[in-house]
Each structure stands twice: as structure tokens, then as C-alpha cells.
Tab-separated table of C-alpha atoms and ligand atoms in Angstrom:
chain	number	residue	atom	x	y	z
A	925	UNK	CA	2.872	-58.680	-4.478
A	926	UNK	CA	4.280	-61.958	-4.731
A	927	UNK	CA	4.015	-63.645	-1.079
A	928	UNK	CA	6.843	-65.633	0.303
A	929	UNK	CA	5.757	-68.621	2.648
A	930	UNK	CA	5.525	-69.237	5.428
A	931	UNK	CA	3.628	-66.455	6.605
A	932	UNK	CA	2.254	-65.248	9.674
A	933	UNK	CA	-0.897	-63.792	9.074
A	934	UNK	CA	-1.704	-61.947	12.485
A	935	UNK	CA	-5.101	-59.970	12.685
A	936	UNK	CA	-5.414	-56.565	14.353
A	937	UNK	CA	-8.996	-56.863	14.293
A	938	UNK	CA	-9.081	-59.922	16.495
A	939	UNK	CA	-6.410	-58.293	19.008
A	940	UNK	CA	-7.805	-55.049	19.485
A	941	UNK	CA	-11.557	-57.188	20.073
A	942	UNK	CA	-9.556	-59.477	22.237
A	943	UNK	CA	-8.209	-56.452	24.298
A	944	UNK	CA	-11.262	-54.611	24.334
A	945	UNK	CA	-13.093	-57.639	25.867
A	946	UNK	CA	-10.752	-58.264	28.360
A	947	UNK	CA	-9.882	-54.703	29.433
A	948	UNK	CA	-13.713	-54.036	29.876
A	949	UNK	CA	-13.518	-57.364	32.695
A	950	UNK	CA	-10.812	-55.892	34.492
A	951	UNK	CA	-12.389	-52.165	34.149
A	952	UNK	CA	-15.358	-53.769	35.937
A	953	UNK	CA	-12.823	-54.466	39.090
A	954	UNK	CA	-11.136	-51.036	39.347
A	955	UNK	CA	-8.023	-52.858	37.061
A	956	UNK	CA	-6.406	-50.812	35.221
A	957	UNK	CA	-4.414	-52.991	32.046
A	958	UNK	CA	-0.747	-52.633	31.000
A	959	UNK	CA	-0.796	-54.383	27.330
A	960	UNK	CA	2.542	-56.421	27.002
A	961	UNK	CA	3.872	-56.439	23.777
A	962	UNK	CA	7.052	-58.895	24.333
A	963	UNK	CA	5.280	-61.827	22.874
A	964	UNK	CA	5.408	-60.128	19.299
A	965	UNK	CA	8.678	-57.977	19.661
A	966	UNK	CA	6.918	-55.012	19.958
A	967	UNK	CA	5.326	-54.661	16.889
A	968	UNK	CA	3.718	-51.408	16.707
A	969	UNK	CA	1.014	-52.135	14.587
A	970	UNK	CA	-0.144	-54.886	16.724
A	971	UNK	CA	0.754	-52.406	19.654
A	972	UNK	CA	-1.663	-49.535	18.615
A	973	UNK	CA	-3.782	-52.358	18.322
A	974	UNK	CA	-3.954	-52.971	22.221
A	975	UNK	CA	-4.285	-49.324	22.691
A	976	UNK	CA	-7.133	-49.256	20.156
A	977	UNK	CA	-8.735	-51.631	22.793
A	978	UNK	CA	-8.316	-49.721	25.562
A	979	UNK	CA	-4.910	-50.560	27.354
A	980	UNK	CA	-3.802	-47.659	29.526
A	981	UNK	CA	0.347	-48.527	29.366
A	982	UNK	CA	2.001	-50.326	26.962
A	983	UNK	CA	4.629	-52.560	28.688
A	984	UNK	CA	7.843	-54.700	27.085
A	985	UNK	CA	10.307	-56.679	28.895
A	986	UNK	CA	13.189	-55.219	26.221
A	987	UNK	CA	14.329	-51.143	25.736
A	988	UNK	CA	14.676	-52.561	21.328
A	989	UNK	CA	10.962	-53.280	21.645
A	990	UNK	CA	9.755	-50.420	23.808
A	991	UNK	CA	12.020	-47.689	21.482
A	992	UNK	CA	9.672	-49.294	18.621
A	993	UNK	CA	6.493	-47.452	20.322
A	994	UNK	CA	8.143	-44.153	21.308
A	995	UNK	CA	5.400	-42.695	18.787
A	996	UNK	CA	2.718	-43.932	20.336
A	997	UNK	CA	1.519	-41.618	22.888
A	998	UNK	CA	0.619	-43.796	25.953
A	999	UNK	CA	2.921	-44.283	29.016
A	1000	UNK	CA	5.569	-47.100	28.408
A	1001	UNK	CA	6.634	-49.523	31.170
A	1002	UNK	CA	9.548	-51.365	31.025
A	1003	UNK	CA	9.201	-55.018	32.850
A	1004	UNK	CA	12.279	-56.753	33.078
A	1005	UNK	CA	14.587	-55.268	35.900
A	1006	UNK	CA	16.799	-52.350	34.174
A	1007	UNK	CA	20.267	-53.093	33.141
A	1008	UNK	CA	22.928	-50.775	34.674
A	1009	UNK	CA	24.667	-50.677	31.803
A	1010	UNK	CA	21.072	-49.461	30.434
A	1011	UNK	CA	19.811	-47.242	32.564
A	1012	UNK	CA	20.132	-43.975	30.474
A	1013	UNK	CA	17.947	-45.550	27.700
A	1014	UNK	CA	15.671	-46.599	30.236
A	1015	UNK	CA	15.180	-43.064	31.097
A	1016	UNK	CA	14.652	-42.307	27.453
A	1017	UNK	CA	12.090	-45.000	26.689
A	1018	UNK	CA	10.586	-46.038	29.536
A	1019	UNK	CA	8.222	-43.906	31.644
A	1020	UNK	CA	8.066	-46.527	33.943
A	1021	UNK	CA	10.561	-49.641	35.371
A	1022	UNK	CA	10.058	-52.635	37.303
A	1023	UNK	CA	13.110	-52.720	40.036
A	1024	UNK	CA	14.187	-54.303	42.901
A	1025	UNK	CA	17.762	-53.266	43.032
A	1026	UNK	CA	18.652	-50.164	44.574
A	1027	UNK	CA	22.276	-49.425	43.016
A	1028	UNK	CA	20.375	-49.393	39.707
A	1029	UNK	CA	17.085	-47.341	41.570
A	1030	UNK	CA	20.111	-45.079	42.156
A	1031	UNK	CA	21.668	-44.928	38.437
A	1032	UNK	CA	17.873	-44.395	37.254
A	1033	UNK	CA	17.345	-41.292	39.797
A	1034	UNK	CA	20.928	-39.568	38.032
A	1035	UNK	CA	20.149	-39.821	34.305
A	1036	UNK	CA	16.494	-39.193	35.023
A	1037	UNK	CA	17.834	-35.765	37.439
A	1038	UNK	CA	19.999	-35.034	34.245
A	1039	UNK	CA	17.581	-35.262	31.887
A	1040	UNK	CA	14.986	-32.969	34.167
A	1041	UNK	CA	12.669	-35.787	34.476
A	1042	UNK	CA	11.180	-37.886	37.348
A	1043	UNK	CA	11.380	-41.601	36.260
A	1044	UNK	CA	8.555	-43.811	37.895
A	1045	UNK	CA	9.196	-46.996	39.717
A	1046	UNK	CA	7.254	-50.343	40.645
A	1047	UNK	CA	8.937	-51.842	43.810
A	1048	UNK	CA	9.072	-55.724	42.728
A	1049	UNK	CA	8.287	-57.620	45.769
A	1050	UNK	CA	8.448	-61.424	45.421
A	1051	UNK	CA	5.790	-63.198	46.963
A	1052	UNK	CA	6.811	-66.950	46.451
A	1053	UNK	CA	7.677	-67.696	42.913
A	1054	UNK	CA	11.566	-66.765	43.237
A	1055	UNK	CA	12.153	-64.992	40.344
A	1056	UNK	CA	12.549	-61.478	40.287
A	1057	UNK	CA	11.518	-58.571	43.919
A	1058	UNK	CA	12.396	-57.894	46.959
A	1059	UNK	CA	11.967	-61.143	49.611
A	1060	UNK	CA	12.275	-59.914	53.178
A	1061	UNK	CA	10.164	-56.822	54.791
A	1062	UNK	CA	13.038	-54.820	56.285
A	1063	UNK	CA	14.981	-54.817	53.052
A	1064	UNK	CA	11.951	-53.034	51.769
A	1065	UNK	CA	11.235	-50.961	54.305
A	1066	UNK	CA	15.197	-49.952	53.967
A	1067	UNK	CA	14.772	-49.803	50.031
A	1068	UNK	CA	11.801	-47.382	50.053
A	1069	UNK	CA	13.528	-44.835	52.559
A	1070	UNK	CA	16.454	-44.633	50.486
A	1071	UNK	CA	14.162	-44.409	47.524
A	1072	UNK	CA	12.413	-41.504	49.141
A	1073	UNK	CA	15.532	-39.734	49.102
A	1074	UNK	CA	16.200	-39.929	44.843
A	1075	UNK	CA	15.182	-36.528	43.045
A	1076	UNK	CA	14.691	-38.439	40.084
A	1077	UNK	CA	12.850	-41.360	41.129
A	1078	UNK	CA	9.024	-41.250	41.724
A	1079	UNK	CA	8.236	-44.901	43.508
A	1080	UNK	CA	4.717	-45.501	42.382
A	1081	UNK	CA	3.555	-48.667	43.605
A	1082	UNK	CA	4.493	-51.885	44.457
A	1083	UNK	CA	4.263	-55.111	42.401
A	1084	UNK	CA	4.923	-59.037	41.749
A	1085	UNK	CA	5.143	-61.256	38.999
A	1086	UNK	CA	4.253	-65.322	39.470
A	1087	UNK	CA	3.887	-68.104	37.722
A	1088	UNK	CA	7.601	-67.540	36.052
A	1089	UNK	CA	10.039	-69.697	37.840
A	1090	UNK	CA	8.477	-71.371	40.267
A	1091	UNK	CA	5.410	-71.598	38.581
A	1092	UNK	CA	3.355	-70.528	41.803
A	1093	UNK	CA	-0.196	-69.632	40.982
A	1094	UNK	CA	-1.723	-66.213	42.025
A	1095	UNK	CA	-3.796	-66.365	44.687
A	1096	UNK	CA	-5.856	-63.997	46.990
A	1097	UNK	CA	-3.302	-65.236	49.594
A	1098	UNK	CA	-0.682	-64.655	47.867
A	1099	UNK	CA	-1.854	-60.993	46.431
A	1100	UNK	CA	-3.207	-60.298	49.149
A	1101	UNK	CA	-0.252	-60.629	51.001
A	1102	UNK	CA	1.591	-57.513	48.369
A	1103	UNK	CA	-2.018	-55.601	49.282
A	1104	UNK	CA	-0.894	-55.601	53.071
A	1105	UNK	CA	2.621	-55.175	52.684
A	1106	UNK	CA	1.379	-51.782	50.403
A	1107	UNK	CA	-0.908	-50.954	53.351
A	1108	UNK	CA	2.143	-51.138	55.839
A	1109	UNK	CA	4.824	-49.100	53.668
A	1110	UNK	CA	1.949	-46.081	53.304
A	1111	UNK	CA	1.331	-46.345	56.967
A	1112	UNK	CA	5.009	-46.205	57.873
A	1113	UNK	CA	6.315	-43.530	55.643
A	1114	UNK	CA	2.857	-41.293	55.508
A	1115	UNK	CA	2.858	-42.146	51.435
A	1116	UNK	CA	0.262	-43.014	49.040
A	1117	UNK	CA	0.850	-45.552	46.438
A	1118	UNK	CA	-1.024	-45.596	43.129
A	1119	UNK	CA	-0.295	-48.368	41.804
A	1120	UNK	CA	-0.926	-52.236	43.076
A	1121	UNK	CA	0.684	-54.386	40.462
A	1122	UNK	CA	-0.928	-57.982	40.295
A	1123	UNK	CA	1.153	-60.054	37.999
A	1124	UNK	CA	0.223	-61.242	34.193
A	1125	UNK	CA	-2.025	-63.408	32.943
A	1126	UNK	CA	-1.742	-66.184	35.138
A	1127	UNK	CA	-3.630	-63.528	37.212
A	1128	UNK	CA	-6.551	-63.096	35.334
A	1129	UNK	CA	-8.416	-66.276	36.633
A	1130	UNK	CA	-8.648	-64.299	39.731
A	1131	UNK	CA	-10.920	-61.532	38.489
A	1132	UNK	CA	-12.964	-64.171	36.374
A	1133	UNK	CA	-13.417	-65.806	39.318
A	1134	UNK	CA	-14.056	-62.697	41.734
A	1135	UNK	CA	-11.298	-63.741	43.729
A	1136	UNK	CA	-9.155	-60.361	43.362
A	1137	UNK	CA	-8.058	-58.672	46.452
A	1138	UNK	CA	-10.099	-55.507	45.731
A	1139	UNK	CA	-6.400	-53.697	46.391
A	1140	UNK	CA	-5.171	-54.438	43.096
A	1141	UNK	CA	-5.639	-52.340	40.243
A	1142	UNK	CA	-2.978	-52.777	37.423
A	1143	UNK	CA	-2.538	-56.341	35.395
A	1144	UNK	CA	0.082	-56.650	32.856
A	1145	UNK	CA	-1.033	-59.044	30.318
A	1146	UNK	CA	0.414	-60.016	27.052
A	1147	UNK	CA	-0.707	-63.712	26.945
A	1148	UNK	CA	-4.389	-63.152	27.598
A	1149	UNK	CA	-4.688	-60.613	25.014
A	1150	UNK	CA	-3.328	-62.377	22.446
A	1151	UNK	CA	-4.770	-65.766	22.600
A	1152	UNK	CA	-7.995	-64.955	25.074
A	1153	UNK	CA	-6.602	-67.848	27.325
A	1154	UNK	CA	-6.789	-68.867	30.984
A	1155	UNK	CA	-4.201	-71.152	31.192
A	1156	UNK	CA	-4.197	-71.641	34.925
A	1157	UNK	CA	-8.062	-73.448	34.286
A	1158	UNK	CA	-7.131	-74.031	30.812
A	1159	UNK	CA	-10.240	-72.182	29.601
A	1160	UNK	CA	-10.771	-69.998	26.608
A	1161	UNK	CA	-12.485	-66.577	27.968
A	1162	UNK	CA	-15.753	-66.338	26.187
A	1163	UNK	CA	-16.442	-64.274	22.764
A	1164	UNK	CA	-12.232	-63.734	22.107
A	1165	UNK	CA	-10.769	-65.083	19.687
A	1166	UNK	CA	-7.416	-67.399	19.629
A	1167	UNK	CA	-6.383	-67.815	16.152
A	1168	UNK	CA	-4.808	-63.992	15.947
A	1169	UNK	CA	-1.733	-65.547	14.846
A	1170	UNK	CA	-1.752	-67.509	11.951
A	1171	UNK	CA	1.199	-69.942	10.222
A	1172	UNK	CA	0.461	-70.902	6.654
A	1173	UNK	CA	3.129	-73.206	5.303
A	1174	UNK	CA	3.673	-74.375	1.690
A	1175	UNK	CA	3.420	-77.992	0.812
A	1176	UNK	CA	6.583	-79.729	-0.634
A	1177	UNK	CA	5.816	-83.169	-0.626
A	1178	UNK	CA	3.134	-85.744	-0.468
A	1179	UNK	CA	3.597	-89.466	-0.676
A	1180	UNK	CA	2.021	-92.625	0.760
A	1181	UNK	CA	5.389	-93.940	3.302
A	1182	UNK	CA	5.279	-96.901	6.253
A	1183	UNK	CA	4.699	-95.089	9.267
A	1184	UNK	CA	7.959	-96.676	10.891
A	1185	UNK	CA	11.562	-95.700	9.360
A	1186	UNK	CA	13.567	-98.608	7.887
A	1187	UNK	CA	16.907	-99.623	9.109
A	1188	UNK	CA	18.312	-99.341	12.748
A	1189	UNK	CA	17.441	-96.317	14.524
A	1190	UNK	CA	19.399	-93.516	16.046
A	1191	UNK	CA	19.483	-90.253	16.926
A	1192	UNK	CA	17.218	-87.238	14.717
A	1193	UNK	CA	18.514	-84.340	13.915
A	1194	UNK	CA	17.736	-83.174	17.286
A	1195	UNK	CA	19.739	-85.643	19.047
A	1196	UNK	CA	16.827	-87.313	20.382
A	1197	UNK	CA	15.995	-90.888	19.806
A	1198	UNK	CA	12.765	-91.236	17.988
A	1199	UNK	CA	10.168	-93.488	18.577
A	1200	UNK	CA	7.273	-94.718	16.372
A	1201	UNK	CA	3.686	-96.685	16.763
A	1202	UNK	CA	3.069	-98.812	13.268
A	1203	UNK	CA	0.016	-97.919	11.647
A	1204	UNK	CA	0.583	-99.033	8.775
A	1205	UNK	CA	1.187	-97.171	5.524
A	1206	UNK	CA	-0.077	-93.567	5.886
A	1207	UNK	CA	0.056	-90.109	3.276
A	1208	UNK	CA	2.521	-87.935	4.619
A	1209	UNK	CA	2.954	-84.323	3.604
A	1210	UNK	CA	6.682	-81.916	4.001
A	1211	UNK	CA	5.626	-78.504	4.714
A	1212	UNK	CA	8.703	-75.811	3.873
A	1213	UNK	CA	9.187	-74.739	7.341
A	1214	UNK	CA	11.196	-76.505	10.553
A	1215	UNK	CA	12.125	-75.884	14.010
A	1216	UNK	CA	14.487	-73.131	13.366
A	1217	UNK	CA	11.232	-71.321	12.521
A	1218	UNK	CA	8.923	-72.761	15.590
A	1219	UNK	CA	8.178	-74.623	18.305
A	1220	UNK	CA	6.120	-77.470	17.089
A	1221	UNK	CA	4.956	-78.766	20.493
A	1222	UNK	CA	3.369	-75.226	20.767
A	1223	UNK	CA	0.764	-75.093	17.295
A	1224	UNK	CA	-2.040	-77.316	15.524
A	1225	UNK	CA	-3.368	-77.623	12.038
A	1226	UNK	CA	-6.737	-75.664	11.596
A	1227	UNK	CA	-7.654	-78.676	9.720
A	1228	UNK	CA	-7.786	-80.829	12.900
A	1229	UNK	CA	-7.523	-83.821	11.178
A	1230	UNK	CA	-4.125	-83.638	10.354
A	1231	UNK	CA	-1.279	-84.479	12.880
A	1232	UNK	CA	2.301	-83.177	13.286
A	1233	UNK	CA	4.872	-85.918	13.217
A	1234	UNK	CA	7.954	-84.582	13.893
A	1235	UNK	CA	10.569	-81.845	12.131
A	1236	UNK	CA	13.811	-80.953	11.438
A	1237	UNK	CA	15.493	-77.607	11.424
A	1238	UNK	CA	13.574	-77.085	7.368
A	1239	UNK	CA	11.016	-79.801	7.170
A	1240	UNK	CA	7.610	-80.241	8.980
A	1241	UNK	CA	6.194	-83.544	8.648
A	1242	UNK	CA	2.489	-83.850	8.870
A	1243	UNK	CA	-0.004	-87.030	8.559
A	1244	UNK	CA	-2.433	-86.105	6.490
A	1245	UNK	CA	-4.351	-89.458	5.418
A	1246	UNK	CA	-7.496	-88.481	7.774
A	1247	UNK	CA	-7.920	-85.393	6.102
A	1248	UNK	CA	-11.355	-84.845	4.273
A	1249	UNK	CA	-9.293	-82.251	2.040
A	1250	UNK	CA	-7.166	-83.647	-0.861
A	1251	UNK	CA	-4.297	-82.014	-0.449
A	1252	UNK	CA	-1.840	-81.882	-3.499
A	1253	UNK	CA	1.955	-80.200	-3.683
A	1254	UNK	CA	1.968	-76.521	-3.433
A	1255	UNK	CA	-1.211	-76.161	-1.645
A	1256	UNK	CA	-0.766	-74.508	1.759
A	1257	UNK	CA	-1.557	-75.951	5.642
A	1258	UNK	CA	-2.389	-73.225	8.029
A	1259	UNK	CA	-1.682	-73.330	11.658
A	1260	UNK	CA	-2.983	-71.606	15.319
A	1261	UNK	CA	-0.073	-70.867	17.318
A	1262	UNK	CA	0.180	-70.657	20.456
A	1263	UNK	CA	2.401	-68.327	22.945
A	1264	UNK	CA	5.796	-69.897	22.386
A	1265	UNK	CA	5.136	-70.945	18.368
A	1266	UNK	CA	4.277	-67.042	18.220
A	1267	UNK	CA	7.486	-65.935	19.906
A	1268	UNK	CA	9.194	-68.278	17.544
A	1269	UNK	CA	7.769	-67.275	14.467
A	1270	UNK	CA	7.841	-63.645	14.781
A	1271	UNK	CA	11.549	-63.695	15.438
A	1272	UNK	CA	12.512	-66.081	12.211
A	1273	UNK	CA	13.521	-63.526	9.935
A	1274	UNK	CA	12.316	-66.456	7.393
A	1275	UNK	CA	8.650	-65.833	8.359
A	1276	UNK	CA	6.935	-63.120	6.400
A	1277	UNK	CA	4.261	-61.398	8.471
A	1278	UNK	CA	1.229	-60.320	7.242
A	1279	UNK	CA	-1.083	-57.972	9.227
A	1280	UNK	CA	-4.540	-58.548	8.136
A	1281	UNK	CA	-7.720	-55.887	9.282
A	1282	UNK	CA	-10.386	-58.552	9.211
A	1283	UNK	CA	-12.125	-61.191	10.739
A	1284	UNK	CA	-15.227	-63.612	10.627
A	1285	UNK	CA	-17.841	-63.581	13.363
A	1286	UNK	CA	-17.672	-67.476	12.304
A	1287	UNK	CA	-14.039	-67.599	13.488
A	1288	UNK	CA	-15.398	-67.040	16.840
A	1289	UNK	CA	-14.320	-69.649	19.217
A	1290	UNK	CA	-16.620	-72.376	19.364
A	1291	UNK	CA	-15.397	-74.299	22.388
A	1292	UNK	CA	-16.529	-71.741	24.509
A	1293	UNK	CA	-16.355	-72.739	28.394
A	1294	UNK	CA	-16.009	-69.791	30.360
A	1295	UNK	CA	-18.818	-67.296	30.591
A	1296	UNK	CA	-18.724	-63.834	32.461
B	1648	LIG	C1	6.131	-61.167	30.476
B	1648	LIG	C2	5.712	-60.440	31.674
B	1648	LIG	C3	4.360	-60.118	31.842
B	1648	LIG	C4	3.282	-60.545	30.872
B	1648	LIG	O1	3.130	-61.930	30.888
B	1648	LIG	P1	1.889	-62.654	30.150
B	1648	LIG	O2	1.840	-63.988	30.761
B	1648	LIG	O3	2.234	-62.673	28.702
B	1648	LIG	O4	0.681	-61.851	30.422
B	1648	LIG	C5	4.014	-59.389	32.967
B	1648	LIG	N1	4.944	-59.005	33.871
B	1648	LIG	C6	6.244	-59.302	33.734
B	1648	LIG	C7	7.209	-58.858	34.766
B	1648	LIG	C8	6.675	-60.031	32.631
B	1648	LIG	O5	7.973	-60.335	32.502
């Protein structure tokens, strides 16, 4: 097979150990883990993956992404608040939805009652970050006896998501605030409710750190799985791995080039105005990729000596003069990516991916800094 560069070389191996490692921390609390598959389009290698480690839902803020997994026989959740104009696919391919709205609870409840099946619901309740749920206690007091009323709905739980918009950090104020509100809603309409939905990743410090209301008992995390992260302490979780996704990029060009341009300066070809520090005459490589591929701001060389300068839409420019390697023309620079280079790169229909069943105990991180 004649490969194609760039590629993304993304290991199950690694994913299904990442997800296995932290499924078995939240296991330990009574948390039960929806796998999130948004960050690689849904994927269903890289999906059965995640099962394979032990997720008990697989969740996707898309229907394209979730109708990907319909073969794969684990409850599918769909995150992002349904669509009207949706909500008889949703019914199809998603077991369970995230709402807030009641017109759409309503459409949901029909196609469901058509279709002869009960379609499960996660009252969003927002608890400070101001993206998506339900903000004031009477509307969801109101919301959940209408609910009641829907032969096709089944309300399961309640949930939020933080650390979106407003960027508000989980808490055990703030989740413990959605554990009492769950409390009050069973005690008012004589109900149990399964499911306590604790946010995404950005929740996870919270069972590292034993700070969980005990209440909770579902995490959706895509982030965490994939790159074994904690980015609200900015620590990698011990014996994970974050190099899952790999970019290996094709050199085009090296030469020896003044560090600043020549001739007055204006805009890139980003409309920014660039600006340079002199250090003197340094070896420069062109890799064959650019930012209609990825996010630069969001990978580094696995050779850490060498920097990113800057690209355009094709070109990647890269300092490479510190570099114990000798690099020459055709050789290939790999990268780690992180969340929003992934994103990128798996939606650039000029990125080949590559799933690869390996890995090396050596690749194990070695900056580990959280222990469990
Ligand atoms: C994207 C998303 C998640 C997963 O987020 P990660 O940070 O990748 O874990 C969870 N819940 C909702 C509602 C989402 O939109």
C-alpha cells in the first residue's frame, strides 16, 4: 500500500488502555462512564475501542456520528440538545437525549409513541456555566410534570454540562447543588431517578481528588479518554497514555534562512501581522501540511527539539537547527495532538488515518504527576 502523508496514525491499543484505566477510577466511585466519541467523528473502530475498555454508553453530540455505531450493541446517547427538525432520527439512533426544551421533549414522546418505543431523557439543568439546561426550579418542576405525562418519553435522570461557555469549573458545590435538586424532584413527584449526570472531563478532577458528591454516577468523557488529561490541574492521569493520535508530515524543504523576513512587513496569510525575535540564521524545514489541516497552537513535535514557527493554509514551518536528528527532504516529522489538532485532523479529508493495534510500554508517559 502506498501511504499518502500526512497521516494520522491513531492507536486502539492505547485508547481502549486509556479507557480501561479510567473507567476502573470512576467504577471505584459508583460512576458509571458514557464514552464520547465527538472528538473523532465517531469513528467506530476507535468507538468499539472505548467499549473494549469498559464504557457502558457510547455518547456523540451529532445523529451522522451516532448512526456510524448503530452496530455496536451498547446504548447510544445523544448530547447536544435534539433538533426539532431531527427528532425522528433521534428516535432511531439515539436511545438516549440530553434536553431541556419541552416542545422538542414533546416531538420526541410522538415519533418515539409511533415507533412503539419509550425514548429516554436526561433533564439538562444548568448550574452556572450558561450554556445549555434548565436555570430556574419551577420551570423544572413544571417541565418534569408535563414530562410525566409523554407515553413515549422515559425521563431518566437529571444532568449538567460545565466548563463550555462560561468555563465554570465543577465543583462539589456546584454538583452538589444538581444532587439536591434530584433529591427534591423524587421527593415531589414520588419518582426515582437513575441517572445523576456529572458533566465531562472537566469533571474528572473531582473523583481524582475524592471530591465527588457521592450522588453522581454517570460521567461523559471524550477528552479524558483520549489524551488521559486533567486539564482543570493540568495533570496527565498516571499509566495512560497521550500520544493516541499521531500526525506524521512529509518534509518538503530544508534550508539555512535569517530568522526575520526581508522587506516591510504586513499582513500573513492569516491576516495577522507577524512578529519575529532575530536569532540569527537558523535551518528551517516546510512540512506538506497547513492550517486547513490543523490547529497548530494545539500539537508539538515528538522530537521536542524542534519548534513550530508559523503556517499557512499548505505549509508548516518548523525550526529545526536544535535538532540532534539530521533531517534531510522527504524524511517525515511526527506530531502529538492535542483535543482541537485531533478534531482538526480527523475532519481534513486530506489526512489519511491509520489505525494502528500496537503500542510500547516505553511510550508510556514519562512526566507522570498524578498518582491514584
Ligand atoms: C462534548 C460533551 C461532553 C464530553 O466532553 P469532553 O470534555 O470531551 O469529555 C460531555 N457532555 C456534553 C454535553 C458534551 O457536549
Amino acid at each position: 500500500m502506498i501511504l499518502s502523508y500526512p497521516i494520522l496514525e491513531i492507536s486502539l491499543s492505547k485508547i481502549k488502555h486509556n479507557t480501561e484505566k479510567i473507567v476502573s477510577i470512576c467504577d471505584k466511585k459508583g460512576i458509571s462512564v458514557a464514552g464520547v466519541t465527538k472528538g473523532f467523528c465517531g469513528i467506530e473502530e476507535i468507538a468499539k475501542a472505548l467499549v473494549d475498555g469498559g464504557v457502558d454508553i457510547l455518547a456523540d453530540s451529532r445523529i451522522r456520528n451516532l448512526k456510524k455505531l448503530k452496530d455496536i450493541d451498547v446504548p447510544k446517547l445523544l448530547l447536544r440538545l435534539p433538533m426539532i427538525s431531527n427528532a425522528e432520527e433521534v428516535v432511531e439512533y439515539a436511545d438516549i437525549s440530553l434536553n431541556s426544551e419541552l416542545k422538542t421533549i414533546k416531538m420526541l414522546s410522538q415519533y418515539a409513541s409511533l415507533k412503539g418505543k419509550k425514548h429516554k431523557i436526561i433533564l439538562m439543568v444548568d448550574v452556572g456555566d450558561l450554556r445549555e439546561g434548565m436555570f430556574i426550579k419551577e420551570d423544572i418542576f413544571n417541565t418534569i410534570e408535563s414530562i410525566l405525562e409523554l407515553s413515549g418519553i422515559k425521563l431518566i435522570g437529571i444532568g449538567t454540562n460545565l466548563s463550555c461557555f462560561g468555563g465554570v469549573i465543577p465543583s462539589d458545590e456546584n454538583l452538589g447543588k444538581l444532587a439536591s435538586i434530584k433529591k427534591e424532584i423524587e421527593k415531589k413527584f414520588d419518582i426515582e431517578l437513575d441517572v445523576l449526570s456529572g458533566g465531562n472531563s472537566t469533571s474528572f478532577h473531582l473523583v481524582i481528588n475524592d471530591e465527588i458528591p457521592k450522588e453522581i454516577n454517570q460521567l461523559r468523557l471524550g477528552t479524558m479518554l483520549i489524551l488521559g488529561h486533567d486539564e482543570i490541574n493540568d495533570k496527565w492521569i498516571e499509566d495512560t497514555f497521550n500520544d493516541c493520535f499521531r500526525l506524521i508530515t512529509e518534509i518538503v524543504e530544508i534550508k539555512e534562512k535569517p530568522s526575520i523576513p526581508i522587506g516591510k512587513i504586513g499582513y500573513d496569510s492569516f491576516g495577522n501581522k507577524p512578529t519575529f525575535k532575530d536569532k540569527g540564521i537558523r535551518k528551517r524545514a516546510i512540512s506538506a501540511i497547513g492550517k486547513q489541516d490543523i490547529d497548530i497552537d494545539w500539537m508539538k513535535a515528538e522530537d521536542h527539539s524542534i519548534l513550530i514557527l508559523g503556517a499557512s493554509s499548505d505549509h508548516l514551518i518548523l525550526d529545526i537547527t536544535d535538532s540532534n536528528e539530521t533531517y534531510e527532504v522527504g524524511d517525515k516529522i511526527s506530531f502529538i495532538l492535542d483535543y482541537v489538532a485531533i478534531l482538526n485532523a480527523v475532519n481534513s479529508d486530506y489526512v489519511e488515518k491509520i489505525l494502528v493495534e500496537h503500542y510500547e510500554v516505553k511510550d508510556l508517559n514519562e512526566e507522570v504527576l498524578c498518582t491514584i
